[in-house]
Short mmCIF file of C-alpha atoms in Angstrom, two decimals:
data_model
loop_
_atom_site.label_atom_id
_atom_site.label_comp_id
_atom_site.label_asym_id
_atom_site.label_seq_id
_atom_site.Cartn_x
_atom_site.Cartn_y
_atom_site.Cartn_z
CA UNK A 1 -89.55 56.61 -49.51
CA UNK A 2 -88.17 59.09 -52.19
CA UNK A 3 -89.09 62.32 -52.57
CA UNK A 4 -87.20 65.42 -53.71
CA UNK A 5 -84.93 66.34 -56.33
CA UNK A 6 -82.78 63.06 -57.71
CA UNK A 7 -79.86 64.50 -60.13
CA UNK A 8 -80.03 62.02 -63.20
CA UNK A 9 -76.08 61.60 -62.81
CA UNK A 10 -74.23 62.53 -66.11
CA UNK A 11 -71.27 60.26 -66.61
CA UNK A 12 -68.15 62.29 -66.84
CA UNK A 13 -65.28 61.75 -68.88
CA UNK A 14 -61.44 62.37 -69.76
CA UNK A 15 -59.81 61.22 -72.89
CA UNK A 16 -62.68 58.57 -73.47
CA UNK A 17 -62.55 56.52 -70.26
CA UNK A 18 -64.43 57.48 -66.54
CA UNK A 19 -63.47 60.37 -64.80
CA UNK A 20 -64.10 58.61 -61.42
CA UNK A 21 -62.27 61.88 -59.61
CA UNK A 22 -64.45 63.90 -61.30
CA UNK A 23 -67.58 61.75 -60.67
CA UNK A 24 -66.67 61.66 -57.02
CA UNK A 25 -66.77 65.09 -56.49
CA UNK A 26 -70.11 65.52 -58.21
CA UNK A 27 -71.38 63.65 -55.50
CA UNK A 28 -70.09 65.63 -52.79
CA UNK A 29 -71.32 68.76 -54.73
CA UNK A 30 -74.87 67.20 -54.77
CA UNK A 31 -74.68 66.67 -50.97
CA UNK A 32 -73.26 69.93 -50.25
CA UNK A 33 -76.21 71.64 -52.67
CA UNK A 34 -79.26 69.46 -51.40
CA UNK A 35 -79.97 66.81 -53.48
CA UNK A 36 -82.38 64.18 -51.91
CA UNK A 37 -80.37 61.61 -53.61
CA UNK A 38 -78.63 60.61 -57.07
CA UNK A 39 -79.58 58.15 -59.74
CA UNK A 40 -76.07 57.21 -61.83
CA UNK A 41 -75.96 55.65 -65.21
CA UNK A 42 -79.37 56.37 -66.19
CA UNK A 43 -79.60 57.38 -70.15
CA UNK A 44 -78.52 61.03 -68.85
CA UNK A 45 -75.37 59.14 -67.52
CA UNK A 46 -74.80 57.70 -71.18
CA UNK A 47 -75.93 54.18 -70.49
CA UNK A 48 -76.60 52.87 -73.77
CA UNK A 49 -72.72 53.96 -74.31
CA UNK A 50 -71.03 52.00 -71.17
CA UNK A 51 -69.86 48.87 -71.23
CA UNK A 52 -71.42 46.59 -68.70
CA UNK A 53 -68.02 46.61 -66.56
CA UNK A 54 -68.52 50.58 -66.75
CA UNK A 55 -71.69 50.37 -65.85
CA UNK A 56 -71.48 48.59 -62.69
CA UNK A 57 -68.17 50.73 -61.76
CA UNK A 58 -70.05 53.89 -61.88
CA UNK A 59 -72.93 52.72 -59.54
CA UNK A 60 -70.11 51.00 -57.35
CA UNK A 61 -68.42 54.44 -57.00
CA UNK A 62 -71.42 56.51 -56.71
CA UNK A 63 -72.35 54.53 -53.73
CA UNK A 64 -69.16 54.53 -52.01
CA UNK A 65 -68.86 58.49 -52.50
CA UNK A 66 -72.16 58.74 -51.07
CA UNK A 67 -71.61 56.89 -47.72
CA UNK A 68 -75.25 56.11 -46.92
CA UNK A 69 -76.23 60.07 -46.49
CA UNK A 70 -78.36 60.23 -49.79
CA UNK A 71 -79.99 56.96 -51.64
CA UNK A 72 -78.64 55.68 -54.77
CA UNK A 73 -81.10 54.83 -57.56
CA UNK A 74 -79.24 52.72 -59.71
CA UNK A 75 -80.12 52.48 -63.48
CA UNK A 76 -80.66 49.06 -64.21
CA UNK A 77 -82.74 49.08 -67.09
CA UNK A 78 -82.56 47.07 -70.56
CA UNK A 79 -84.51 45.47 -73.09
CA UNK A 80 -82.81 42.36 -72.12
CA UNK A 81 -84.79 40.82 -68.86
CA UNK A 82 -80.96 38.65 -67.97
CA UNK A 83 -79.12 41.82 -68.30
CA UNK A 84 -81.05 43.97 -66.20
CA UNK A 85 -81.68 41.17 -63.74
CA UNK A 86 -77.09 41.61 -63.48
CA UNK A 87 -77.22 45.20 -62.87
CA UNK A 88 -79.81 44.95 -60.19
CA UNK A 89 -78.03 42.30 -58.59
CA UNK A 90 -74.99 43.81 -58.44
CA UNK A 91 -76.75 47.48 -57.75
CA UNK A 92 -78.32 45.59 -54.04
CA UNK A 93 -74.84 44.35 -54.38
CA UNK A 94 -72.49 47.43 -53.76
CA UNK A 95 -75.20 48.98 -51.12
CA UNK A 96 -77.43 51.39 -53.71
CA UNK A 97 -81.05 51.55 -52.15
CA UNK A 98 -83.44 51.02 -55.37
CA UNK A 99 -83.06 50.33 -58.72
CA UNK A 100 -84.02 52.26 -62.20
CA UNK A 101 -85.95 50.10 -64.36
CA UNK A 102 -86.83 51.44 -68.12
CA UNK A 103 -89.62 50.05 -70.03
CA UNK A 104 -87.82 47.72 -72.44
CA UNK A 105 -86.45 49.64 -75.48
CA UNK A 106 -86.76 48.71 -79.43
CA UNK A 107 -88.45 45.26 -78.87
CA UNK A 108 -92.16 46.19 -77.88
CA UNK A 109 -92.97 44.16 -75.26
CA UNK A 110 -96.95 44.15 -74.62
CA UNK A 111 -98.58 44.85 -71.49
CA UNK A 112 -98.51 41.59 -70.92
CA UNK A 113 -94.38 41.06 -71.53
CA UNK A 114 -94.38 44.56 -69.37
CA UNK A 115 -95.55 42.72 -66.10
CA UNK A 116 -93.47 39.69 -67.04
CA UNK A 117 -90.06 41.84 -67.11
CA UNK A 118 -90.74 43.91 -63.89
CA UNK A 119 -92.34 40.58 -61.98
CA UNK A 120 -88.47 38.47 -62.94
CA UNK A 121 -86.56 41.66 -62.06
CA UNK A 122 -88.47 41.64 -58.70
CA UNK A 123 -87.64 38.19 -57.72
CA UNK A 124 -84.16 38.51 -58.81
CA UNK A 125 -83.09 40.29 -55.59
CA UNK A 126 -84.83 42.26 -53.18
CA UNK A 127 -83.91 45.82 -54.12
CA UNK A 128 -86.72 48.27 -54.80
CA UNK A 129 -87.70 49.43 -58.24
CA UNK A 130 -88.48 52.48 -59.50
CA UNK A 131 -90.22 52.24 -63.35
CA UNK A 132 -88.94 54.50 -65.88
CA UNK A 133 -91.84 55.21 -68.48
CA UNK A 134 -90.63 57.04 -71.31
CA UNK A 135 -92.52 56.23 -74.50
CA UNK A 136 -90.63 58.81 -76.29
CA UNK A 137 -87.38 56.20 -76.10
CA UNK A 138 -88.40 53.13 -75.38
CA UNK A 139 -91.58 53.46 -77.85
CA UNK A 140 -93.43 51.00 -75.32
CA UNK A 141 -96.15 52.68 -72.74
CA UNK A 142 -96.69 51.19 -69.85
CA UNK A 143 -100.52 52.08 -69.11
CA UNK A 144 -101.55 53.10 -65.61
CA UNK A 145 -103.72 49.97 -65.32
CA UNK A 146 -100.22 47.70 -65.93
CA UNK A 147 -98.35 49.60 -63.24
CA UNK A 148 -101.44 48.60 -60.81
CA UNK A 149 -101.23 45.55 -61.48
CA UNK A 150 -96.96 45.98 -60.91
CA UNK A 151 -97.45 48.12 -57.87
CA UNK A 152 -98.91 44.81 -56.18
CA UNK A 153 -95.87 43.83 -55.83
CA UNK A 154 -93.67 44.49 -52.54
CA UNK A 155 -90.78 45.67 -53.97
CA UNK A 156 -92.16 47.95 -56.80
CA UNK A 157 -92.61 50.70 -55.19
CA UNK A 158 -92.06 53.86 -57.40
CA UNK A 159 -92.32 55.77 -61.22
CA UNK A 160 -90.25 57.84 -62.90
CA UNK A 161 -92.71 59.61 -64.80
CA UNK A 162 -91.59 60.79 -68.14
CA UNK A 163 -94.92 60.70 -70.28
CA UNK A 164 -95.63 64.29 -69.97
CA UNK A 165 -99.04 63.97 -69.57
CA UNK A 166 -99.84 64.95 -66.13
CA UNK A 167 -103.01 63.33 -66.08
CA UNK A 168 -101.24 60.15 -65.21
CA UNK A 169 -100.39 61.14 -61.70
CA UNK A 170 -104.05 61.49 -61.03
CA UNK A 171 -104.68 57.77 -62.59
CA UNK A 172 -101.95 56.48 -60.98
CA UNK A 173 -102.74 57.21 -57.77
CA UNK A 174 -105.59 55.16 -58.40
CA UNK A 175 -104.42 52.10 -60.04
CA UNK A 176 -101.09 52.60 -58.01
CA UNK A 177 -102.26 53.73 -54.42
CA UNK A 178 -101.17 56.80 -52.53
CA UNK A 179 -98.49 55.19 -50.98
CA UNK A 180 -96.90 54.39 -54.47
CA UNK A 181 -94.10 57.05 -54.89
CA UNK A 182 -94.30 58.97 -58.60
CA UNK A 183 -91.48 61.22 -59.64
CA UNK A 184 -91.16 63.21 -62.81
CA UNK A 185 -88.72 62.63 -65.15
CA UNK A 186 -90.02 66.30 -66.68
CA UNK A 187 -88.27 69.60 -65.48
CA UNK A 188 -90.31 71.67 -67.01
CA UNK A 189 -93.46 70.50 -64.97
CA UNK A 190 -92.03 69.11 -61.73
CA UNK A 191 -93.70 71.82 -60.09
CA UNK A 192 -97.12 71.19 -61.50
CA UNK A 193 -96.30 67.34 -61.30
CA UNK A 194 -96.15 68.05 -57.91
CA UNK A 195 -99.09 69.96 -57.31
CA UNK A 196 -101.27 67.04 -58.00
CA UNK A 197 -100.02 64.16 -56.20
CA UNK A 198 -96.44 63.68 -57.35
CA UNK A 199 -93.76 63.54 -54.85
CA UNK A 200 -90.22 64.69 -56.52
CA UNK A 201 -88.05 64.72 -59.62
CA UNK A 202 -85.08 62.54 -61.42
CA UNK A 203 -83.76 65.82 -63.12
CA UNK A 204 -81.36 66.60 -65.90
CA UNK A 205 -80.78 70.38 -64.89
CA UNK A 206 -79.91 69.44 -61.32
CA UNK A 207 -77.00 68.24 -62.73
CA UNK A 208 -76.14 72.19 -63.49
CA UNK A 209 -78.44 73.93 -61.24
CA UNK A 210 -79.29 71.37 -57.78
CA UNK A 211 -80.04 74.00 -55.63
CA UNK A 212 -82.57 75.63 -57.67
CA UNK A 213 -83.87 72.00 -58.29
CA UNK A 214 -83.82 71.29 -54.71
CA UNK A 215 -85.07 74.44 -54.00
CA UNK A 216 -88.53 74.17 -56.67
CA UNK A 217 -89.27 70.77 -54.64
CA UNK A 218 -89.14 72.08 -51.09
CA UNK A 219 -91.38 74.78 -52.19
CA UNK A 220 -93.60 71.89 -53.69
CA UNK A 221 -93.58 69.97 -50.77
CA UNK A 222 -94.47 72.63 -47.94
CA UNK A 223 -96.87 74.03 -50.01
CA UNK A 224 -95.91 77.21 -51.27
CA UNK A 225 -96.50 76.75 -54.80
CA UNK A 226 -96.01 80.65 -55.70
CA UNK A 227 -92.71 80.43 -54.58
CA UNK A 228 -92.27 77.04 -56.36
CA UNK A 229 -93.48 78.84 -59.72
CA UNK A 230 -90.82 82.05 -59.05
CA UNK A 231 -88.23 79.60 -58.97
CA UNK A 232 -89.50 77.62 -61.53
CA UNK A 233 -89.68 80.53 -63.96
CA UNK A 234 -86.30 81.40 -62.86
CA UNK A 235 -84.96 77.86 -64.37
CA UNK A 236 -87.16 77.67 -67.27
CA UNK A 237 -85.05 78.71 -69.83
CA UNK A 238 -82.19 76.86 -68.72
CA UNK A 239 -84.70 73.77 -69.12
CA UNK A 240 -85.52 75.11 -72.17
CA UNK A 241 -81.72 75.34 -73.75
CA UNK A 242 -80.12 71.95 -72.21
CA UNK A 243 -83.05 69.93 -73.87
CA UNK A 244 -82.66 72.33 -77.29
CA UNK A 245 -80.03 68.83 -78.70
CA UNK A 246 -80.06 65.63 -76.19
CA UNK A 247 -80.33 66.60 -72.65
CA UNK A 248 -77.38 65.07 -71.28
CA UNK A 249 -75.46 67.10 -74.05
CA UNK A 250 -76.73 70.68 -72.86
CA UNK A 251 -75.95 69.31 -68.89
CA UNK A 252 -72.52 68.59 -69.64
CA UNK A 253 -71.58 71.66 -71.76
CA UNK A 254 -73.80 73.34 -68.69
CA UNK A 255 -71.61 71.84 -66.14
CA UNK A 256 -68.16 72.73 -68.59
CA UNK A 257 -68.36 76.27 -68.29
CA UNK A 258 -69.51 75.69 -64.53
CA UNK A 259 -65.98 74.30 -64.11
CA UNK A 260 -67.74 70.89 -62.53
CA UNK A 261 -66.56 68.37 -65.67
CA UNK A 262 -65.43 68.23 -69.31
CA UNK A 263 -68.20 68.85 -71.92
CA UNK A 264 -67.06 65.32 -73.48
CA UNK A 265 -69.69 62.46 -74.48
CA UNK A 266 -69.58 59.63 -76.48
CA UNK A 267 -70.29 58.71 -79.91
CA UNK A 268 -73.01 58.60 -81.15
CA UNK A 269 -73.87 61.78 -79.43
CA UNK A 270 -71.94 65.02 -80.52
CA UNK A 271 -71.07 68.39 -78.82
CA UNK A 272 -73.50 70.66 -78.75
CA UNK A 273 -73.43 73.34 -81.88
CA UNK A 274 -72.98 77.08 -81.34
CA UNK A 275 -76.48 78.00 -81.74
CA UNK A 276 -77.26 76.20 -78.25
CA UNK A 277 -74.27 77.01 -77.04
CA UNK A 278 -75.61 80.54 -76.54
CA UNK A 279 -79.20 79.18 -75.22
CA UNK A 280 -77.26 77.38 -72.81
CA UNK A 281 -75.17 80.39 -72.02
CA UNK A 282 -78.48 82.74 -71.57
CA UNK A 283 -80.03 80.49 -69.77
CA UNK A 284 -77.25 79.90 -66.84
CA UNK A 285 -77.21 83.79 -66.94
CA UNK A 286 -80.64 83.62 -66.03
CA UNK A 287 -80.75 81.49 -63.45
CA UNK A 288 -77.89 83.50 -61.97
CA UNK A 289 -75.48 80.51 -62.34
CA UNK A 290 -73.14 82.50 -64.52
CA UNK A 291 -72.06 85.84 -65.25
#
């Protein structure tokens, strides 16, 4: 169902409010630059920093810029089971084709409270879900024997993958199925990801760099994995530098002296200091994205 490289949409900007021009043309820029699709107003498209009227505008524009010639993965995810249950609703709502779920942030749901969130968010509406499991933000882990047990139902039908432990594409193919779609939510091993049953990646650099991106995943998925790891290599420090601070940070300053958007994020997030500036700045010379 999904499988490439999914930009994790940054959220740009002017003055403090949405720069829906700017947004817009993103999208078209993804298209153009072969992106398999987009997922807006994930944490990389400062979530936690919308309000929910922003929220759903974002996903709303994002679909209508897209026009049905990429999905839309719309981040829907909170620690509050009502609140994600709106967003997903009004995600199937404006036309996006799955939803983003997180694991639920700061409260600790158990296993148990897991497969009680995902099951109400799947009988809310019948938009697919895609799990987000990042234990390094949400500080909950959803084990591979939990997403079995979630991958029963119809409707859940993917992972974003952002453990780092690439042993868990192995188990989850066998808690999960085959046919149970896992992406990475890891740039710096989407290539290896992919080498052992993983299908794609939700990516922060594709924000800077989709064709590379795009590029690594094709490789992946026609089975040249030498070429894979040349372009891989290629990208690596740029990986390296936009997740030196908060990764949506290093994408926007990325995407600043790209000329794509403003460098501009919200409080409590800050611009990025000097020091990564010129990580940043190496690593887009790298890549040959810069000068």
């Amino acid at each position: 169902m999904f499988k490439g490289s999914f930009p994790a949409l940054v959220t740009p900007f002017k003055n403090g409010e949405l720069d829906l021009e700017t947004l817009k043309k993103l999208v078209e820029w993804h298209i153009g630059e072969g992106s398999s699709g987009l997922v807006p107003v994930g944490t990389t498209g400062e979530s936690p920093t919308l309000t929910h009227e922003e929220h759903e505008t974002v996903v709303e524009e994002v679909v209508r810029a897209a026009a049905g010639r990429i999905p839309v993965i719309a981040g829907a995810g909170s620690n509050n089971t009502l609140e994600s249950m709106r967003f997903m609703q009004h995600a199937e709502k404006v036309g996006a084709a799955a939803a983003l779920v997180v694991t639920p942030y700061y409260n600790k749901p158990t296993q148990r409270g897991l497969i009680a969130h995902y099951t109400a968010l799947h009988d809310c509406c019948e938009l697919p879900i895609v799990i987000y499991n990042i234990p390094g933000r949400s500080v909950i882990d959803m084990t591979p024997a939990t997403m079995g047990e979630l991958a029963k139902l119809p409707r859940i039908v993917a992972v974003k993958d952002a453990t780092g432990d690439l042993a868990r594409v192995c188990q989850q193919r066998i808690t999960c199925g085959k046919d149970f779609v896992q992406l990475t939510g890891e740039d710096a091993t989407a290539h290896a990801f992919n080498a052992i049953g993983g299908q794609g990646v939700i990516s922060v650099t594709a924000n800077v760099a989709p064709k590379l991106v795009a590029q690594v995943q094709a490789a992946t998925q026609a089975g040249d994995f030498a070429t894979a790891l040349e372009l891989q290599d290629k990208l690596m420090p740029l990986h390296q530098a936009i997740f030196t601070e908060p990764g949506l940070v290093g994408a926007k300053y990325a995407m600043s002296k790209l000329g794509l958007c403003s460098e501009e994020v919200r409080s409590p997030l800050t611009s990025l200091s000097d020091e990564t500036k010129v990580l940043v700045d190496d690593g887009l010379r790298f890549a040959g994205l810069m000068n």
